[in-house]
Tab-separated table of C-alpha atoms and ligand atoms in Angstrom:
chain	number	residue	atom	x	y	z
A	14	MET	CA	-6.519	-9.253	26.975
A	15	ASN	CA	-5.162	-10.777	23.973
A	16	ILE	CA	-4.713	-8.012	21.306
A	17	PRO	CA	-3.931	-9.075	17.425
A	18	MET	CA	-2.686	-6.262	14.984
A	19	LEU	CA	-5.938	-6.734	13.191
A	20	ASP	CA	-8.922	-9.020	14.073
A	21	LEU	CA	-10.757	-10.444	10.656
A	22	LYS	CA	-12.948	-12.699	12.330
A	23	ARG	CA	-14.577	-9.728	14.351
A	24	GLN	CA	-14.743	-7.841	10.942
A	25	TYR	CA	-16.557	-10.680	9.533
A	26	GLN	CA	-19.023	-10.915	12.128
A	27	PHE	CA	-19.793	-7.146	11.851
A	28	MET	CA	-20.614	-7.539	8.291
A	29	LYS	CA	-21.760	-11.268	8.099
A	30	LYS	CA	-24.828	-10.790	6.670
A	31	ASP	CA	-23.678	-8.896	3.632
A	32	ILE	CA	-20.764	-11.144	2.781
A	33	ASP	CA	-22.760	-14.275	3.108
A	34	ASN	CA	-25.320	-13.196	0.783
A	35	ALA	CA	-22.460	-11.995	-1.280
A	36	ILE	CA	-21.079	-15.399	-1.590
A	37	SER	CA	-24.574	-16.945	-1.762
A	38	ARG	CA	-25.152	-15.205	-4.856
A	39	CYS	CA	-22.023	-16.527	-6.646
A	40	LEU	CA	-22.731	-19.950	-5.632
A	41	ASP	CA	-26.098	-19.658	-7.265
A	42	HIS	CA	-24.947	-17.971	-10.595
A	43	GLN	CA	-21.516	-20.220	-10.846
A	44	LEU	CA	-20.055	-17.422	-13.001
A	45	TRP	CA	-16.464	-17.541	-11.334
A	46	ILE	CA	-14.488	-15.918	-14.039
A	47	LEU	CA	-15.021	-12.178	-14.819
A	48	GLY	CA	-18.517	-12.737	-13.496
A	49	PRO	CA	-20.909	-9.792	-13.013
A	50	GLU	CA	-19.562	-8.908	-9.673
A	51	VAL	CA	-16.387	-7.894	-11.122
A	52	LYS	CA	-17.714	-5.349	-13.261
A	53	GLU	CA	-19.981	-4.196	-10.636
A	54	PHE	CA	-17.010	-3.911	-8.331
A	55	GLU	CA	-14.901	-1.993	-10.913
A	56	GLN	CA	-17.836	0.447	-11.677
A	57	LYS	CA	-18.339	1.133	-7.694
A	58	CYS	CA	-14.657	1.555	-7.097
A	59	ALA	CA	-14.377	3.901	-10.191
A	60	GLU	CA	-17.305	6.178	-8.678
A	61	PHE	CA	-15.629	5.689	-4.915
A	62	LEU	CA	-12.109	7.179	-6.458
A	63	ASN	CA	-13.771	9.377	-9.053
A	64	ILE	CA	-11.450	7.949	-11.821
A	65	LYS	CA	-12.258	6.644	-15.607
A	66	HIS	CA	-11.031	3.342	-15.243
A	67	CYS	CA	-10.598	0.284	-12.570
A	68	ILE	CA	-9.613	-2.645	-13.839
A	69	GLY	CA	-9.510	-5.796	-11.167
A	70	CYS	CA	-6.703	-8.318	-10.974
A	71	SER	CA	-5.220	-11.134	-9.199
A	72	SER	CA	-2.783	-9.054	-6.580
A	73	GLY	CA	-1.381	-5.911	-5.624
A	74	THR	CA	2.079	-7.223	-6.881
A	75	GLU	CA	0.457	-8.012	-10.381
A	76	ALA	CA	-1.237	-4.550	-10.320
A	77	ILE	CA	2.048	-2.934	-10.220
A	78	VAL	CA	3.558	-5.537	-12.957
A	79	LEU	CA	0.792	-4.839	-15.167
A	80	GLY	CA	0.547	-0.793	-14.593
A	81	LEU	CA	4.250	-1.007	-15.531
A	82	ARG	CA	4.237	-3.074	-18.377
A	83	ALA	CA	1.062	-1.111	-19.677
A	84	LEU	CA	3.630	1.899	-19.853
A	85	ALA	CA	6.273	0.214	-21.449
A	86	ILE	CA	3.672	-1.479	-23.910
A	87	LYS	CA	2.233	2.141	-24.721
A	88	CYS	CA	5.731	3.290	-25.603
A	89	GLY	CA	6.317	0.534	-28.029
A	90	LYS	CA	8.148	-1.866	-26.084
A	91	GLU	CA	6.921	-5.029	-24.405
A	92	PHE	CA	9.243	-4.972	-21.371
A	93	PHE	CA	11.364	-1.957	-20.089
A	94	SER	CA	15.075	-2.375	-20.648
A	95	LYS	CA	17.865	-2.607	-17.623
A	96	ASN	CA	18.972	0.971	-18.762
A	97	ASP	CA	15.490	1.852	-17.843
A	98	GLU	CA	15.313	3.351	-14.334
A	99	ILE	CA	12.424	3.589	-12.054
A	100	ILE	CA	12.886	5.983	-9.060
A	101	THR	CA	11.284	4.629	-5.765
A	102	THR	CA	11.562	3.917	-1.961
A	103	PRO	CA	13.905	1.391	-0.266
A	104	PHE	CA	11.494	1.153	2.862
A	105	THR	CA	8.593	-0.614	1.461
A	106	PHE	CA	7.081	-4.071	1.117
A	107	THR	CA	9.538	-6.095	-1.359
A	108	ALA	CA	6.759	-6.502	-4.068
A	109	THR	CA	7.197	-2.696	-5.132
A	110	GLY	CA	10.846	-3.375	-6.005
A	111	ASP	CA	10.181	-6.801	-7.347
A	112	ALA	CA	7.298	-5.424	-9.951
A	113	ILE	CA	9.808	-3.101	-11.364
A	114	LEU	CA	12.648	-5.906	-11.621
A	115	ARG	CA	9.655	-8.296	-13.323
A	116	ALA	CA	8.711	-5.231	-15.607
A	117	GLY	CA	12.373	-5.362	-16.954
A	118	ALA	CA	13.274	-1.909	-15.308
A	119	THR	CA	16.112	-0.999	-12.702
A	120	PRO	CA	14.628	0.214	-9.624
A	121	VAL	CA	16.858	3.144	-7.668
A	122	PHE	CA	16.092	3.364	-4.342
A	123	VAL	CA	16.099	7.039	-2.716
A	124	ASP	CA	15.918	8.006	0.528
A	125	ILE	CA	12.754	8.703	2.790
A	126	ASP	CA	11.406	11.471	4.799
A	127	PRO	CA	12.012	10.638	8.678
A	128	ILE	CA	8.741	11.945	9.794
A	129	ASN	CA	6.167	10.430	7.456
A	130	PHE	CA	8.467	7.492	6.144
A	131	ASN	CA	7.520	8.083	2.363
A	132	ILE	CA	9.971	8.844	-0.457
A	133	ARG	CA	11.547	12.163	0.074
A	134	PRO	CA	10.800	14.378	-3.238
A	135	GLN	CA	14.287	16.210	-2.670
A	136	SER	CA	15.930	12.976	-2.746
A	137	ILE	CA	14.137	12.245	-6.111
A	138	LEU	CA	15.293	15.462	-7.690
A	139	ASP	CA	18.763	15.162	-6.115
A	140	TYR	CA	19.233	11.864	-7.799
A	141	LEU	CA	17.869	13.298	-11.143
A	142	GLN	CA	20.137	16.382	-11.045
A	143	SER	CA	23.425	14.249	-10.143
A	144	LYS	CA	23.472	12.720	-13.724
A	145	ALA	CA	24.393	14.514	-16.871
A	146	GLU	CA	22.043	12.349	-18.841
A	147	ASN	CA	19.828	9.772	-17.197
A	148	ASN	CA	17.755	7.130	-17.866
A	149	ALA	CA	14.959	7.585	-15.502
A	150	LYS	CA	11.749	6.912	-16.960
A	151	GLY	CA	9.271	7.004	-14.030
A	152	ILE	CA	8.630	7.447	-10.257
A	153	LEU	CA	7.008	4.859	-8.020
A	154	PRO	CA	5.799	6.435	-4.713
A	155	VAL	CA	4.274	4.235	-2.231
A	156	HIS	CA	1.739	5.899	0.170
A	157	LEU	CA	3.294	3.845	3.012
A	158	TYR	CA	1.168	2.986	5.885
A	159	GLY	CA	-1.776	4.813	4.573
A	160	THR	CA	0.331	8.142	4.489
A	161	PRO	CA	-0.179	10.263	1.160
A	162	CYS	CA	3.076	11.155	-0.596
A	163	ASP	CA	3.327	14.836	-1.436
A	164	MET	CA	1.910	14.237	-4.989
A	165	ASP	CA	2.360	17.994	-5.995
A	166	THR	CA	5.881	17.827	-5.615
A	167	ILE	CA	6.181	14.407	-7.180
A	168	SER	CA	4.122	15.308	-10.235
A	169	LYS	CA	5.981	18.649	-10.810
A	170	ILE	CA	9.185	16.633	-10.916
A	171	ALA	CA	7.692	14.192	-13.069
A	172	GLN	CA	6.619	16.511	-15.363
A	173	LYS	CA	9.974	18.624	-15.541
A	174	TYR	CA	11.867	15.352	-16.422
A	175	ASN	CA	9.134	13.588	-18.625
A	176	LEU	CA	8.599	10.596	-16.360
A	177	PHE	CA	5.391	8.543	-15.732
A	178	VAL	CA	4.224	8.236	-12.165
A	179	LEU	CA	2.707	4.866	-10.840
A	180	GLU	CA	1.275	5.197	-7.472
A	181	ASP	CA	1.356	2.069	-5.067
A	182	VAL	CA	-1.599	2.734	-3.173
A	183	ALA	CA	-1.434	-0.821	-1.511
A	184	GLN	CA	-1.706	0.469	1.751
A	185	ALA	CA	-3.944	3.503	1.318
A	186	PHE	CA	-7.402	2.569	-0.184
A	187	GLY	CA	-9.488	5.873	0.457
A	188	GLY	CA	-6.646	8.002	1.407
A	189	THR	CA	-6.407	11.591	-0.209
A	190	TRP	CA	-3.911	13.702	-1.217
A	191	GLN	CA	-5.310	17.734	-1.138
A	192	TYR	CA	-8.634	16.030	-1.081
A	193	THR	CA	-8.471	13.957	-4.338
A	194	LYS	CA	-8.194	10.551	-3.804
A	195	LEU	CA	-4.966	8.242	-3.743
A	196	GLY	CA	-4.491	6.238	-6.861
A	197	THR	CA	-6.097	8.819	-9.382
A	198	ILE	CA	-3.162	11.341	-9.433
A	199	GLY	CA	-0.332	9.417	-11.333
A	200	ASN	CA	-0.636	8.145	-14.928
A	201	ILE	CA	-1.323	4.841	-13.378
A	202	SER	CA	-2.026	3.113	-9.903
A	203	ALA	CA	-1.958	-0.047	-8.250
A	204	PHE	CA	-3.854	-1.288	-5.252
A	205	SER	CA	-3.861	-4.216	-3.283
A	206	PHE	CA	-6.871	-6.226	-1.677
A	207	PHE	CA	-4.550	-8.535	0.558
A	208	PRO	CA	-6.554	-9.612	3.621
A	209	SER	CA	-4.961	-7.142	5.988
A	210	LYS	CA	-5.546	-3.888	3.519
A	211	ASN	CA	-7.984	-1.360	4.638
A	212	LEU	CA	-10.300	-2.658	1.745
A	213	GLY	CA	-9.104	-6.422	1.904
A	214	GLY	CA	-10.758	-9.631	0.252
A	215	PHE	CA	-10.378	-13.162	1.440
A	216	GLY	CA	-7.477	-14.146	-0.290
A	217	ASP	CA	-5.424	-12.238	-3.079
A	218	GLY	CA	-6.732	-9.470	-5.174
A	219	GLY	CA	-5.685	-6.213	-6.681
A	220	MET	CA	-6.487	-3.400	-8.944
A	221	VAL	CA	-5.168	-0.819	-11.547
A	222	THR	CA	-6.704	2.643	-11.957
A	223	THR	CA	-5.938	4.930	-14.574
A	224	ASN	CA	-7.790	7.819	-16.403
A	225	ASP	CA	-5.582	6.795	-19.530
A	226	ASP	CA	-8.026	4.928	-22.027
A	227	GLU	CA	-4.830	3.323	-23.765
A	228	LEU	CA	-3.459	2.184	-20.654
A	229	ALA	CA	-6.488	0.622	-19.473
A	230	GLU	CA	-6.936	-1.290	-22.728
A	231	ILE	CA	-3.824	-2.456	-22.593
A	232	VAL	CA	-4.304	-3.794	-18.663
A	233	LYS	CA	-7.384	-5.293	-19.771
A	234	PHE	CA	-5.819	-7.682	-22.231
A	235	LEU	CA	-2.815	-8.285	-20.206
A	236	ILE	CA	-4.668	-9.734	-17.358
A	237	LYS	CA	-6.185	-12.270	-19.995
A	238	HIS	CA	-2.803	-13.731	-21.209
A	239	GLY	CA	-2.054	-10.588	-23.378
A	240	GLY	CA	-4.665	-10.442	-26.381
A	241	LYS	CA	-7.936	-9.262	-27.191
A	242	ASP	CA	-8.345	-12.774	-28.508
A	243	LYS	CA	-6.999	-15.203	-25.812
A	244	TYR	CA	-6.378	-17.778	-28.621
A	245	ASN	CA	-4.376	-15.406	-30.714
A	246	VAL	CA	-2.550	-13.043	-28.468
A	247	GLU	CA	-0.055	-10.181	-29.244
A	248	HIS	CA	1.984	-9.575	-25.901
A	249	ILE	CA	3.446	-11.774	-23.218
A	250	GLY	CA	0.562	-11.524	-20.727
A	251	TYR	CA	-0.549	-12.928	-17.572
A	252	ASN	CA	-3.457	-14.890	-16.019
A	253	ALA	CA	-4.330	-12.330	-13.527
A	254	ARG	CA	-7.932	-11.540	-13.088
A	255	LEU	CA	-9.567	-10.727	-10.075
A	256	ASP	CA	-11.959	-13.591	-9.057
A	257	THR	CA	-15.688	-12.928	-9.034
A	258	ILE	CA	-15.979	-14.321	-5.668
A	259	GLN	CA	-13.130	-12.067	-4.142
A	260	ALA	CA	-14.989	-8.974	-6.080
A	261	SER	CA	-18.209	-9.992	-4.424
A	262	ILE	CA	-16.678	-9.809	-1.303
A	263	LEU	CA	-14.923	-6.540	-1.797
A	264	LEU	CA	-18.342	-5.188	-3.130
A	265	ALA	CA	-19.783	-5.847	0.356
A	266	LYS	CA	-16.932	-4.740	2.446
A	267	LEU	CA	-16.884	-1.569	0.130
A	268	LYS	CA	-19.631	0.164	1.894
A	269	TYR	CA	-17.980	-0.021	5.209
A	270	VAL	CA	-14.376	1.150	3.917
A	271	GLU	CA	-14.900	4.873	4.923
A	272	ASP	CA	-16.505	3.955	8.217
A	273	PHE	CA	-13.615	1.648	9.141
A	274	ASN	CA	-11.035	4.225	7.808
A	275	ASN	CA	-12.584	6.855	9.997
A	276	ARG	CA	-12.438	4.204	12.739
A	277	ARG	CA	-8.714	3.703	12.429
A	278	ILE	CA	-8.026	7.635	11.933
A	279	ALA	CA	-9.790	7.760	15.699
A	280	ILE	CA	-7.643	5.192	16.991
A	281	ALA	CA	-4.628	7.013	15.734
A	282	LYS	CA	-5.754	10.551	17.096
A	283	ARG	CA	-6.046	8.557	20.616
A	284	TYR	CA	-2.872	6.995	20.508
A	285	SER	CA	-1.288	10.424	19.582
A	286	GLU	CA	-2.826	12.232	22.246
A	287	GLU	CA	-1.988	9.713	24.972
A	288	LEU	CA	1.158	8.904	24.288
A	289	ALA	CA	2.206	12.280	23.138
A	290	ASP	CA	4.480	13.010	26.519
A	291	ILE	CA	7.005	10.018	25.925
A	292	GLU	CA	10.013	11.587	24.676
A	293	GLU	CA	11.534	8.451	23.746
A	294	ILE	CA	8.859	7.654	20.947
A	295	GLN	CA	8.379	9.951	17.612
A	296	LEU	CA	4.483	9.659	16.854
A	297	PRO	CA	3.404	9.566	13.246
A	298	PRO	CA	1.796	12.650	11.985
A	299	ILE	CA	-1.906	12.898	11.717
A	300	LEU	CA	-2.105	14.308	8.256
A	301	GLU	CA	-4.870	15.267	6.544
A	302	GLY	CA	-6.023	12.107	3.848
A	303	CYS	CA	-4.254	9.419	5.730
A	304	VAL	CA	-6.197	6.494	6.357
A	305	PHE	CA	-3.695	4.560	8.696
A	306	HIS	CA	-3.046	1.500	7.311
A	307	GLN	CA	-0.726	1.314	10.129
A	308	TYR	CA	-0.221	3.255	13.041
A	309	THR	CA	3.868	3.322	13.138
A	310	ILE	CA	5.833	4.812	16.085
A	311	ARG	CA	9.539	5.201	16.017
A	312	VAL	CA	11.480	4.062	19.121
A	313	LYS	CA	14.560	5.770	20.017
A	314	ASN	CA	17.757	4.782	22.124
A	315	GLY	CA	17.598	1.391	20.819
A	316	LYS	CA	14.583	0.439	22.570
A	317	ARG	CA	12.326	-1.188	19.593
A	318	ASN	CA	12.761	-4.605	20.187
A	319	LYS	CA	12.798	-4.266	24.043
A	320	LEU	CA	9.149	-2.577	23.837
A	321	GLN	CA	8.061	-5.298	21.231
A	322	GLU	CA	9.105	-7.869	23.643
A	323	PHE	CA	7.536	-6.251	26.715
A	324	LEU	CA	4.341	-5.780	24.729
A	325	LYS	CA	4.391	-9.384	23.684
A	326	GLU	CA	4.144	-10.426	27.340
A	327	LYS	CA	1.311	-8.381	27.633
A	328	MET	CA	-0.417	-10.111	24.881
A	329	ILE	CA	-0.452	-7.293	22.398
A	330	ALA	CA	0.941	-8.044	18.891
A	331	THR	CA	3.123	-5.611	17.048
A	332	MET	CA	5.018	-5.676	13.769
A	333	ILE	CA	7.933	-4.254	12.423
A	334	TYR	CA	7.211	-2.901	8.669
A	335	TYR	CA	10.214	-3.341	7.407
A	336	PRO	CA	13.045	-4.734	9.079
A	337	LEU	CA	15.087	-4.483	6.160
A	338	CYS	CA	15.301	-2.135	3.316
A	339	LEU	CA	14.879	-3.173	-0.460
A	340	HIS	CA	18.536	-2.068	-1.049
A	341	LYS	CA	20.042	-4.657	1.440
A	342	MET	CA	17.986	-7.696	-0.089
A	343	LYS	CA	19.781	-10.258	-2.177
A	344	VAL	CA	16.967	-10.275	-4.837
A	345	PHE	CA	18.038	-6.635	-5.606
A	346	GLU	CA	21.875	-7.307	-5.626
A	347	GLY	CA	23.379	-6.258	-8.606
A	348	LYS	CA	20.066	-5.293	-10.399
A	349	SER	CA	19.154	-2.066	-8.610
A	350	ARG	CA	20.691	1.449	-7.797
A	351	VAL	CA	20.880	3.677	-4.776
A	352	SER	CA	21.574	7.451	-5.238
A	353	GLU	CA	23.192	8.551	-2.086
A	354	LYS	CA	23.188	5.912	0.812
A	355	PRO	CA	19.365	6.006	1.938
A	356	VAL	CA	20.379	6.549	5.688
A	357	GLU	CA	16.540	7.682	7.031
A	358	ALA	CA	15.446	4.508	5.181
A	359	GLU	CA	18.137	2.101	7.167
A	360	ARG	CA	17.489	4.088	10.560
A	361	ALA	CA	13.608	3.805	10.297
A	362	SER	CA	13.832	0.137	9.771
A	363	GLN	CA	16.048	-0.373	12.905
A	364	GLU	CA	13.399	2.000	14.799
A	365	VAL	CA	9.718	1.283	13.608
A	366	LEU	CA	7.090	-0.359	15.082
A	367	SER	CA	3.512	-0.559	14.014
A	368	LEU	CA	0.831	-1.061	16.868
A	369	PRO	CA	-2.559	-2.684	16.655
A	370	ILE	CA	-4.886	-0.447	14.401
A	371	GLU	CA	-8.231	-2.737	14.219
A	372	PRO	CA	-10.754	-0.708	13.338
A	373	LEU	CA	-13.620	-2.491	15.454
A	374	MET	CA	-11.034	-2.423	18.570
A	375	THR	CA	-13.030	-1.375	21.987
A	376	LEU	CA	-12.051	1.681	24.090
A	377	GLU	CA	-10.917	-0.564	26.920
A	378	GLU	CA	-8.517	-2.600	24.583
A	379	GLN	CA	-7.017	0.703	23.319
A	380	SER	CA	-6.646	2.123	26.973
A	381	TYR	CA	-4.868	-1.337	27.714
A	382	ILE	CA	-2.206	-0.706	24.964
A	383	ILE	CA	-1.747	2.963	25.654
A	384	LYS	CA	-1.107	1.803	29.606
A	385	SER	CA	1.153	-0.878	28.503
A	386	ILE	CA	3.511	1.357	26.692
A	387	ARG	CA	3.321	4.110	29.271
A	388	ARG	CA	4.160	1.661	31.623
A	389	PHE	CA	7.308	0.304	29.710
A	390	PHE	CA	8.497	4.011	29.489
A	391	LYS	CA	7.491	4.394	33.303
A	392	LYS	CA	5.233	7.042	32.516
B	14	PLP	C1	3.112	-1.144	-0.368
B	14	PLP	C2	3.118	-2.473	-0.918
B	14	PLP	N1	2.980	-2.751	-2.329
B	14	PLP	C3	2.812	-3.829	-2.582
B	14	PLP	C4	2.111	-4.630	-2.161
B	14	PLP	C5	1.635	-6.144	-2.892
B	14	PLP	O1	0.174	-6.479	-2.898
B	14	PLP	P1	-0.132	-8.078	-2.603
B	14	PLP	O2	0.222	-8.724	-1.357
B	14	PLP	O3	-1.511	-8.091	-2.817
B	14	PLP	O4	0.585	-8.455	-3.878
B	14	PLP	C6	1.769	-4.827	-1.100
B	14	PLP	C7	1.113	-5.539	0.142
B	14	PLP	O5	1.231	-6.769	0.413
B	14	PLP	C8	2.519	-3.509	-0.106
B	14	PLP	O6	2.120	-3.194	1.185
């Protein structure tokens, strides 16, 4: 057996007819820029998520930048300034923090919860309370691995300190918090349609969602160079539209996303049941609303890399998301702050290991992975 993290060829075969038809329609109409599929996809997503505005864009990274720029423009500034702080997690993909820099603000990295790996609300509060005067403007929670952040507590903190909330939903399409779809709770949210995401295109793509009409309007012109009239623009914008062809593929895949998320959850439950007796690993909690973009275990006693090597020999792919916290990356040196030392984030980067979570993985493949992990721990 040879088990990849994800098998996009298998997924394509599963929905080939839908995807081929979608692409073929685009070939016929040749409306490549903001063609009819973009609007249709945005409308279908708005229905699915139960939100007023969905605006397709060129990537998840751009979606965060666009969301932040829209928040700044709404407050009357073109960009945030270096004094403006945005509180986020150091345990995420680079793009989260990088987008904050690109929007002109300073990321403040606070520690994570050691169980679900998401930003710890108490750490946000500790940071805000530690300063007599603070320049915090917003909170940027990331629903890491498809696991919802505690949005009730985060929203309460944001309200108390008059902060915006931008949700990074790159890894959690279809996930919920208290039965409300992720990406609809904060002021504005960013999704990614990178091919490996729960809803992934055949290339880069992303989306901004919001219930705020003014923010939506701003994002709509920012993706088209920054003006209502692209030959006479008011703001520094981007060429960041979602391609018609990506929208057509995403539309075709959208109808499978709930089924695929349920398949991910079923695999996660099986892993959790059959690995539960291994003391040297900590399993992710099976939380309501989690869509298991990744199933990430924590391997104790310094055995993470050895387990990864062992599984590689058995032809089982695994990944380390993420080997280095953002506050340790060169790009953030001198451009970010940490509240207290994010010890839990640093420990997580040494211990996490994500297992294959291909929604179409067979029961035999799942058994092989489970058996191999049990063998490593002599169980
Ligand atoms: C948490 C997180 N934020 C942002 C991004 C950026 O998305 P993209 O790759 O579509 O730019 C990603 C994924 O790639 C991500 O995992």
